[in-house]
CSV table of C-alpha atoms (C1' of nucleotides) in Angstrom, one decimal:
chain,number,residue,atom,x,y,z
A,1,UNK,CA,-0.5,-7.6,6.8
A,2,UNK,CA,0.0,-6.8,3.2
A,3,UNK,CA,3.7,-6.7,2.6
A,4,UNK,CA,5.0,-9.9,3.2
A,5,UNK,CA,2.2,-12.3,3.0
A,6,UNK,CA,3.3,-13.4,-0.1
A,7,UNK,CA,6.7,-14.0,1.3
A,8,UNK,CA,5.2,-15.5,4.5
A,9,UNK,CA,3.0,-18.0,2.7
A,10,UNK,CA,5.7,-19.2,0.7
A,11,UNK,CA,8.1,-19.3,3.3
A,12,UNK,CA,5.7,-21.5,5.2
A,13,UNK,CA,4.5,-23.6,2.0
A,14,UNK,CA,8.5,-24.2,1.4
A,15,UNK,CA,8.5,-25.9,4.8
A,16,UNK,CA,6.1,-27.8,4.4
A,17,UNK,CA,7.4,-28.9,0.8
A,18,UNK,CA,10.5,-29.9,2.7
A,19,UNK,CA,8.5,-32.0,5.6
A,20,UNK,CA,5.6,-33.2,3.8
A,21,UNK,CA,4.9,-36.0,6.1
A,22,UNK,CA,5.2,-34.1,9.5
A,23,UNK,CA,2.2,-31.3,10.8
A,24,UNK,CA,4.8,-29.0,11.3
A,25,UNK,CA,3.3,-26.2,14.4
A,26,UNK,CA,3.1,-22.3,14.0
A,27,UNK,CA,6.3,-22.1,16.6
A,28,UNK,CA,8.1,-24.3,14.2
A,29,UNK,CA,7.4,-21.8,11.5
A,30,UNK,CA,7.5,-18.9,13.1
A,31,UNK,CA,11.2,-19.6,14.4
A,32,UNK,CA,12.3,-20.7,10.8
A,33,UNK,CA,10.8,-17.0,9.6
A,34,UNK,CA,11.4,-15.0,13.1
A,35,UNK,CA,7.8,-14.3,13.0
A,36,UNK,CA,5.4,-14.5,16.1
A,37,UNK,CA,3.5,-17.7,15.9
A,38,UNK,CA,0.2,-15.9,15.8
A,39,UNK,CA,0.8,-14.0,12.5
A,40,UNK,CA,1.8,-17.9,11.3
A,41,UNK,CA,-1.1,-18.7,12.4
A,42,UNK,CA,-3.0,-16.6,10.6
A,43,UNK,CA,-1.5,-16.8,6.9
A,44,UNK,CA,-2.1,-20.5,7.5
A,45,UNK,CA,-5.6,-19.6,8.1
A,46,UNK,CA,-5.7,-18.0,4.6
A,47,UNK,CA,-4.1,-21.0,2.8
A,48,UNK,CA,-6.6,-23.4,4.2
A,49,UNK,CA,-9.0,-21.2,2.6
A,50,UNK,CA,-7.9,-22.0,-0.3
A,51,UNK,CA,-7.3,-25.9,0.1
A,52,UNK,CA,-3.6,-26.2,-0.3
A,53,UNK,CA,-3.1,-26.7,3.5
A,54,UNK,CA,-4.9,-28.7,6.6
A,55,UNK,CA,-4.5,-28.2,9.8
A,56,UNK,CA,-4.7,-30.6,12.7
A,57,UNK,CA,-5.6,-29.0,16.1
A,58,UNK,CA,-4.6,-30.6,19.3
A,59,UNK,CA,-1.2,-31.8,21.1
A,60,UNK,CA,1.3,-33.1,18.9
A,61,UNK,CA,-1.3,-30.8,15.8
A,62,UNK,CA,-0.2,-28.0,13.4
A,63,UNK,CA,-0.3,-27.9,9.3
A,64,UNK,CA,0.9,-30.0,6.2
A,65,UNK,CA,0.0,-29.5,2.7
A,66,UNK,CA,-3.0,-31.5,1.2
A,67,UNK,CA,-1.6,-31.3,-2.5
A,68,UNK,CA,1.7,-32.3,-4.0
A,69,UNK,CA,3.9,-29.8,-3.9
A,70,UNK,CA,4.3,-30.5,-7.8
A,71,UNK,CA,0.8,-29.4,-8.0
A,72,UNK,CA,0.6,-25.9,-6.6
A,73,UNK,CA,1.8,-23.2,-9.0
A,74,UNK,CA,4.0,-19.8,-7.6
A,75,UNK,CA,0.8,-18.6,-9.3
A,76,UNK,CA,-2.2,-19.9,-7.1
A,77,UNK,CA,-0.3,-18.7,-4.1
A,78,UNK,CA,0.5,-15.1,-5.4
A,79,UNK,CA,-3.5,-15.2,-5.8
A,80,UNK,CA,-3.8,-16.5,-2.8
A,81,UNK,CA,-1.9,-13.6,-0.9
A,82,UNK,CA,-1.1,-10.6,-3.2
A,83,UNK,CA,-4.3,-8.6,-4.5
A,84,UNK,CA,-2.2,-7.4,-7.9
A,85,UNK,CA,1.4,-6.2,-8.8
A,86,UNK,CA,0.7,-2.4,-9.1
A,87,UNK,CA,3.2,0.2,-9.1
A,88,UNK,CA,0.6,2.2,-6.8
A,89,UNK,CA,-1.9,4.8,-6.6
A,90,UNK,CA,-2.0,8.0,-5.0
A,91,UNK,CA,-3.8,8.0,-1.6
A,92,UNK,CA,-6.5,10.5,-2.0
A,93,UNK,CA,-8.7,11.0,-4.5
A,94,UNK,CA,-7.4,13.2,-7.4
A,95,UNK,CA,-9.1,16.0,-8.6
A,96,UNK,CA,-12.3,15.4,-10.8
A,97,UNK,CA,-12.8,18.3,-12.5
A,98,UNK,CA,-9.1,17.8,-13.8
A,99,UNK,CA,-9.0,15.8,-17.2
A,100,UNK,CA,-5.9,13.8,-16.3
A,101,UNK,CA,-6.9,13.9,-12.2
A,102,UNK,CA,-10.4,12.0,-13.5
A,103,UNK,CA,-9.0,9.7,-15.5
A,104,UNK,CA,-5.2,8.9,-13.9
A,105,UNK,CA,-6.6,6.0,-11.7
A,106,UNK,CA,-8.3,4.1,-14.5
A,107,UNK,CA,-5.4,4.5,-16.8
A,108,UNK,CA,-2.9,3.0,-14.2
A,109,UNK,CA,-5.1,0.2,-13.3
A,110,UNK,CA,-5.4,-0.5,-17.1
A,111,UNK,CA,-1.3,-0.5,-16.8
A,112,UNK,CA,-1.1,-2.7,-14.1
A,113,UNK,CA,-3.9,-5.5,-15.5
A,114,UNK,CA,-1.7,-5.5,-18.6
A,115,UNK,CA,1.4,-5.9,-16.5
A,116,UNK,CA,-0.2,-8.7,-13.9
A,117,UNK,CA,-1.0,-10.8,-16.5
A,118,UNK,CA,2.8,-10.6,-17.8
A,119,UNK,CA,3.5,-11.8,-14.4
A,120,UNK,CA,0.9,-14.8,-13.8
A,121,UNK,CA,2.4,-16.1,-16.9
A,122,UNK,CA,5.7,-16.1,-15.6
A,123,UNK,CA,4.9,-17.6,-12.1
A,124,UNK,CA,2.6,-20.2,-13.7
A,125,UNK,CA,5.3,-21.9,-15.1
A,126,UNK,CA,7.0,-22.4,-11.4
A,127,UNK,CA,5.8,-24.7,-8.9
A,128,UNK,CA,5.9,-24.8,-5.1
A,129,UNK,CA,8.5,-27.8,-5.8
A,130,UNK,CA,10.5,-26.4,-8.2
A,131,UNK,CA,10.6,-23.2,-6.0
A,132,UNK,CA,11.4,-25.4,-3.0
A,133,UNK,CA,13.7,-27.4,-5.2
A,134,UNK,CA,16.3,-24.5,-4.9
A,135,UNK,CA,16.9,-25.1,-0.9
B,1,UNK,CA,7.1,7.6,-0.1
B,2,UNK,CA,6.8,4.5,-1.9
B,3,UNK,CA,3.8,3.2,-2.5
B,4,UNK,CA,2.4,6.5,-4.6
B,5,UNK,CA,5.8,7.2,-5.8
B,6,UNK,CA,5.2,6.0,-9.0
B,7,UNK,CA,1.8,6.8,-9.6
B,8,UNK,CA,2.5,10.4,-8.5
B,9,UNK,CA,5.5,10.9,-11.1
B,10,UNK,CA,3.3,9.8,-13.9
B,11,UNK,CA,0.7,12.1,-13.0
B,12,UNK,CA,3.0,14.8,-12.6
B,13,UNK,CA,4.6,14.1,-16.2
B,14,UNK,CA,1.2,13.4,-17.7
B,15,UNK,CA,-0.1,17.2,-16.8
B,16,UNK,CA,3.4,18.0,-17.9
B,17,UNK,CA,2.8,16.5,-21.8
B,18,UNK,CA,-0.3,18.3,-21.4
B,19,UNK,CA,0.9,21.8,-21.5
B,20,UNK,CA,4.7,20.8,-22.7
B,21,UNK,CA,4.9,24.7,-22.9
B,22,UNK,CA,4.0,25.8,-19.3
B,23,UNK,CA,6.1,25.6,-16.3
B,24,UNK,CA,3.4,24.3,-14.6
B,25,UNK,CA,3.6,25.1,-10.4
B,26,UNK,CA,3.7,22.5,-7.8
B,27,UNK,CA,0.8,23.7,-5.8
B,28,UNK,CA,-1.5,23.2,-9.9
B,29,UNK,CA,0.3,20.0,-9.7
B,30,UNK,CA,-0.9,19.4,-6.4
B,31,UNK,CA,-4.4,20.1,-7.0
B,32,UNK,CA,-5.0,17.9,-9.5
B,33,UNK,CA,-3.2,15.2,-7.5
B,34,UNK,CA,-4.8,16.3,-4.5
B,35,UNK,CA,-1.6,15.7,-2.6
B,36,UNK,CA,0.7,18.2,-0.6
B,37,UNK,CA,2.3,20.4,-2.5
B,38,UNK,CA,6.0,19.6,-0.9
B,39,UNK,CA,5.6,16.2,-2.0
B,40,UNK,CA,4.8,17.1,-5.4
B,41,UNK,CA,7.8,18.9,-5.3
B,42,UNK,CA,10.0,16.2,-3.4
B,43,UNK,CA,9.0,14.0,-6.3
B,44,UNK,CA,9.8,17.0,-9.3
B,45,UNK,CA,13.4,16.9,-7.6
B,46,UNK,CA,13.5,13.0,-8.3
B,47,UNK,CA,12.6,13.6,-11.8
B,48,UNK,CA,14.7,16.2,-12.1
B,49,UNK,CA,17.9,14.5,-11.0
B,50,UNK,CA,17.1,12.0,-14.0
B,51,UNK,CA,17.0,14.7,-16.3
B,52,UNK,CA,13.8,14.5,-17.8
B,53,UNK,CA,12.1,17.8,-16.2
B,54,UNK,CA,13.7,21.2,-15.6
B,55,UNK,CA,12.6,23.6,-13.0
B,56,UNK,CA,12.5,27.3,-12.9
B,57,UNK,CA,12.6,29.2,-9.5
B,58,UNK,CA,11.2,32.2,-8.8
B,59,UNK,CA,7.6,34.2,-10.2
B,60,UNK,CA,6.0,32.4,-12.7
B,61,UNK,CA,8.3,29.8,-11.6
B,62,UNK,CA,7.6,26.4,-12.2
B,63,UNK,CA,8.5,22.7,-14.1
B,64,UNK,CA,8.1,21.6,-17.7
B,65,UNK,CA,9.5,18.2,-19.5
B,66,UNK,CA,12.5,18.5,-20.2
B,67,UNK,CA,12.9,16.2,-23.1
B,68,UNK,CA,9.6,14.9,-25.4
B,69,UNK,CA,7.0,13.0,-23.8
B,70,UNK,CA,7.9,10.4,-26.6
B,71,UNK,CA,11.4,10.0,-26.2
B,72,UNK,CA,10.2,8.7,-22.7
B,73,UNK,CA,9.2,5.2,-22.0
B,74,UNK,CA,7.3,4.5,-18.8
B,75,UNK,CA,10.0,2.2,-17.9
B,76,UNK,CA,12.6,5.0,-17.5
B,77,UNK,CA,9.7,6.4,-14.8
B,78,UNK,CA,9.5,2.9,-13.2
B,79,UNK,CA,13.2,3.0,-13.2
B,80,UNK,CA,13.0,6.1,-11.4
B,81,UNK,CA,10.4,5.8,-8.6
B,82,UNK,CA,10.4,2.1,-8.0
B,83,UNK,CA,13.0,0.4,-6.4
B,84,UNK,CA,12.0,-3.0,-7.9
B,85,UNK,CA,8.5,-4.9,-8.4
B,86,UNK,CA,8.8,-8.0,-5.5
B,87,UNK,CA,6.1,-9.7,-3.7
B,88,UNK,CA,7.2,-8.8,-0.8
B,89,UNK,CA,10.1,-10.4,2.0
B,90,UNK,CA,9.4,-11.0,5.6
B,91,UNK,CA,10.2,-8.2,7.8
B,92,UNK,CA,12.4,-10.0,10.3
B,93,UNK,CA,15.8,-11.8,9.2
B,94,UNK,CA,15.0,-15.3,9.3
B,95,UNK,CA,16.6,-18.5,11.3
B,96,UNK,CA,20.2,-19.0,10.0
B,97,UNK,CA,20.4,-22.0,11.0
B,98,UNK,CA,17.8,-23.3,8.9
B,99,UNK,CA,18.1,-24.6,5.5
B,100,UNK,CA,14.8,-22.3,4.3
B,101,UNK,CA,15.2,-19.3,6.4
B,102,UNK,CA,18.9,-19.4,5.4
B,103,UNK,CA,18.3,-19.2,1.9
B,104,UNK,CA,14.5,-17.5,1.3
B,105,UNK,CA,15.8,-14.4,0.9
B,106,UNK,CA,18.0,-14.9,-1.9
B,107,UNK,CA,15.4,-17.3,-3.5
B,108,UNK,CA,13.6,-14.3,-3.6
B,109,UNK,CA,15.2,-11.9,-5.1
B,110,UNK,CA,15.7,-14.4,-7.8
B,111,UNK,CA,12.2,-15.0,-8.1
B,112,UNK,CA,11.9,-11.2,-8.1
B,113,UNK,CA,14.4,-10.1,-10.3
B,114,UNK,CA,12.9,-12.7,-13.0
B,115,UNK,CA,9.4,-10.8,-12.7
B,116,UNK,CA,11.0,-7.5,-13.0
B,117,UNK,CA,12.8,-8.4,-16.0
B,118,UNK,CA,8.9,-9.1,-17.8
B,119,UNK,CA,8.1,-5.8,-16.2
B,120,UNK,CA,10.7,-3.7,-17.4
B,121,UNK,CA,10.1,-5.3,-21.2
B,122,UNK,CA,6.5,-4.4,-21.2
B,123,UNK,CA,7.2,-1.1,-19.9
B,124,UNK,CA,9.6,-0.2,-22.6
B,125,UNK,CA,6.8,-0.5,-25.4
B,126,UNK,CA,4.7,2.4,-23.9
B,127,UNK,CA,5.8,6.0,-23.9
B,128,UNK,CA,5.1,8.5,-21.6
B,129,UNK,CA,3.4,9.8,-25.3
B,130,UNK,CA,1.2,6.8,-25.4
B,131,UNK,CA,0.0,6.8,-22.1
B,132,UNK,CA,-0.7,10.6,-21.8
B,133,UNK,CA,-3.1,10.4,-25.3
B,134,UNK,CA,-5.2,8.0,-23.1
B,135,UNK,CA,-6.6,11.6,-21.7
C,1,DC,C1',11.1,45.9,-3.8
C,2,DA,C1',6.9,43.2,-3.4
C,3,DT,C1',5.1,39.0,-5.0
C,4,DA,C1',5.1,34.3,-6.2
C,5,DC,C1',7.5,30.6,-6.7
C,6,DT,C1',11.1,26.5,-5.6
C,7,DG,C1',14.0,23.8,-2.3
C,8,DT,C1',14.4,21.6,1.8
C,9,DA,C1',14.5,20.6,6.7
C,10,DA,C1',12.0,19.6,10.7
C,11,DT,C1',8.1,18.0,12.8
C,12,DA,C1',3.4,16.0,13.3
C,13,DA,C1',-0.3,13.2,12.2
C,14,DA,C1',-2.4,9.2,10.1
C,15,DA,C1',-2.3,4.8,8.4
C,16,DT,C1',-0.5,0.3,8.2
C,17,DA,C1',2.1,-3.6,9.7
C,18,DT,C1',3.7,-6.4,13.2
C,19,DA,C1',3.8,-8.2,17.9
C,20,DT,C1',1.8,-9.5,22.1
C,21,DT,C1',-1.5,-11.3,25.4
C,22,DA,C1',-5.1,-14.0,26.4
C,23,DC,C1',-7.9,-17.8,26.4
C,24,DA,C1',-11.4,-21.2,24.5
C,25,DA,C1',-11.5,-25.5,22.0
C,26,DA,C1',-9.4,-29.6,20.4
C,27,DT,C1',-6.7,-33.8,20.7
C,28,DA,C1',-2.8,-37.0,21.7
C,29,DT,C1',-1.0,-39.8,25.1
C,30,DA,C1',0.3,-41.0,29.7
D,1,DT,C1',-9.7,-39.2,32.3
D,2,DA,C1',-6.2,-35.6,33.4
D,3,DT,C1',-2.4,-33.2,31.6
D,4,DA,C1',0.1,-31.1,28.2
D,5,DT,C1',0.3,-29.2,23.7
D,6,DT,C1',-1.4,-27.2,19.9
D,7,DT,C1',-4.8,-24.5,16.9
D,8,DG,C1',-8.0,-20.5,16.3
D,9,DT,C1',-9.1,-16.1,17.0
D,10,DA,C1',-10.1,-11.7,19.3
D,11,DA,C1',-8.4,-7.7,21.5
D,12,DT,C1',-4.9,-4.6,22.2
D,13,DA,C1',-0.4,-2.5,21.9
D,14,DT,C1',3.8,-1.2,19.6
D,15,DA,C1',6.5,-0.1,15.7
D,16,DT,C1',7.1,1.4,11.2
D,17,DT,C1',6.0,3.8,7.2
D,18,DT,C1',3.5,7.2,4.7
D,19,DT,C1',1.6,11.4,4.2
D,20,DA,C1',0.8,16.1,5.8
D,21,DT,C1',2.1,20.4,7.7
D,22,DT,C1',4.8,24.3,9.0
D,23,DA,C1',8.4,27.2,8.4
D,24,DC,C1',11.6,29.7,6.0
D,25,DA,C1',15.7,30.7,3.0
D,26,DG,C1',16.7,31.5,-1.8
D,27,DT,C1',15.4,33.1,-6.5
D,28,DA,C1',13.3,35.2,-10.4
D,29,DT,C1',9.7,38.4,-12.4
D,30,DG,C1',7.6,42.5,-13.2
DNA sequence: CATACTGTAATAAAATATATTACAAATATA
DNA sequence: TATATTTGTAATATATTTTATTACAGTATG
């Protein structure tokens, strides 16, 4: 999964925002994003990781947040699930005898740095409630 | 194509400002690239539908800018091959019924189209110029 | 008129994303 | 304590998207 972990995760951390007293279950979830409960499962596993979720296992178990929603940034989850904004590479490796092929790769991820940081800036200043806020 | 797409036009136009007085062939582009020669020239079409490369058919055939590499900002590229910088949605459409999945989407593109805005501001200050005399 | 290109369609192969199945481990509650 | 429900995770299958290849008509050059 790379495309819509982002999306995913914050579909799921919006939920959470909106029940934050219930452990809501991956079928929950998964109906809410039409997703199969495993790949749920799975993005939650990611978000535990990084201690913005807990999980409780068990009948009557599934997930709640373990932070104020007020205190988790649009930030710390795109870090969470998105490796950078990049407008993307070429698959194969370009030709290295070729003074532009040698250094294109460099140069672009130079571009995108510059341009990620433009973007964590922006999504700092939003947080999982104001986000949820909009529902 | 869209992952490379962008990365693959700015290669292309990069070896372009580097001999802005050759038609340079798809299947040179394609070496340095290392990439297919039909989708080097799938993506010369692209560029050439936006005006800034011309083509030639025929011998000795081949593409050269079509306007100076610094009357071109790498936002009119982005522009071209990018549809728009997102994090990503969820493949499936989501519940209707619920108050989240019935509004994520469009949260989204909000969310989205704010990040692109930073983008597209940041990609206006840098030429095709500028980023070819990083070679 | 032979050669070397572009343009483009059709198809194939490879890579990636998503879905499904299966089941062990945990825990609430009847 | 037995049953039902849920997480966690591995293994596998399916679907989708990207990339590559093949093929060939059309065009300009020398």
């Amino acid at each position: 999964m790379l495309s819509g972990k982002f999306a995913i995760s914050i579909h799921i951390l919006t939920l959470l925002t909106k029940f934050p007293n219930d452990f809501l279950s991956s079928e929950f979830i998964a109906g809410s994003i039409n997703l199969n409960p495993v790949l749920v499962r799975k993005e939650i596993a990611n978000l535990k990781a990084h201690h913005i979720v807990e999980s409780k296992e068990g009948k009557n178990g599934g997930t709640k947040l373990s932070k104020s929603a007020s205190d988790i940034t649009l930030n710390e989850i795109f870090q969470m699930t998105f490796d950078t904004i990049n407008l993307g590479y070429a698959k194969n490796h370009p030709h290295p005898d070729c003074p532009v092929g040698k250094k294109i790769n460099e140069n672009l991820s130079g571009l995108y740095t510059q341009l990620n940081k433009k973007v964590s800036v922006e999504l700092k200043n939003i947080t999982l409630e104001d986000f949820s806020n909009q529902f």
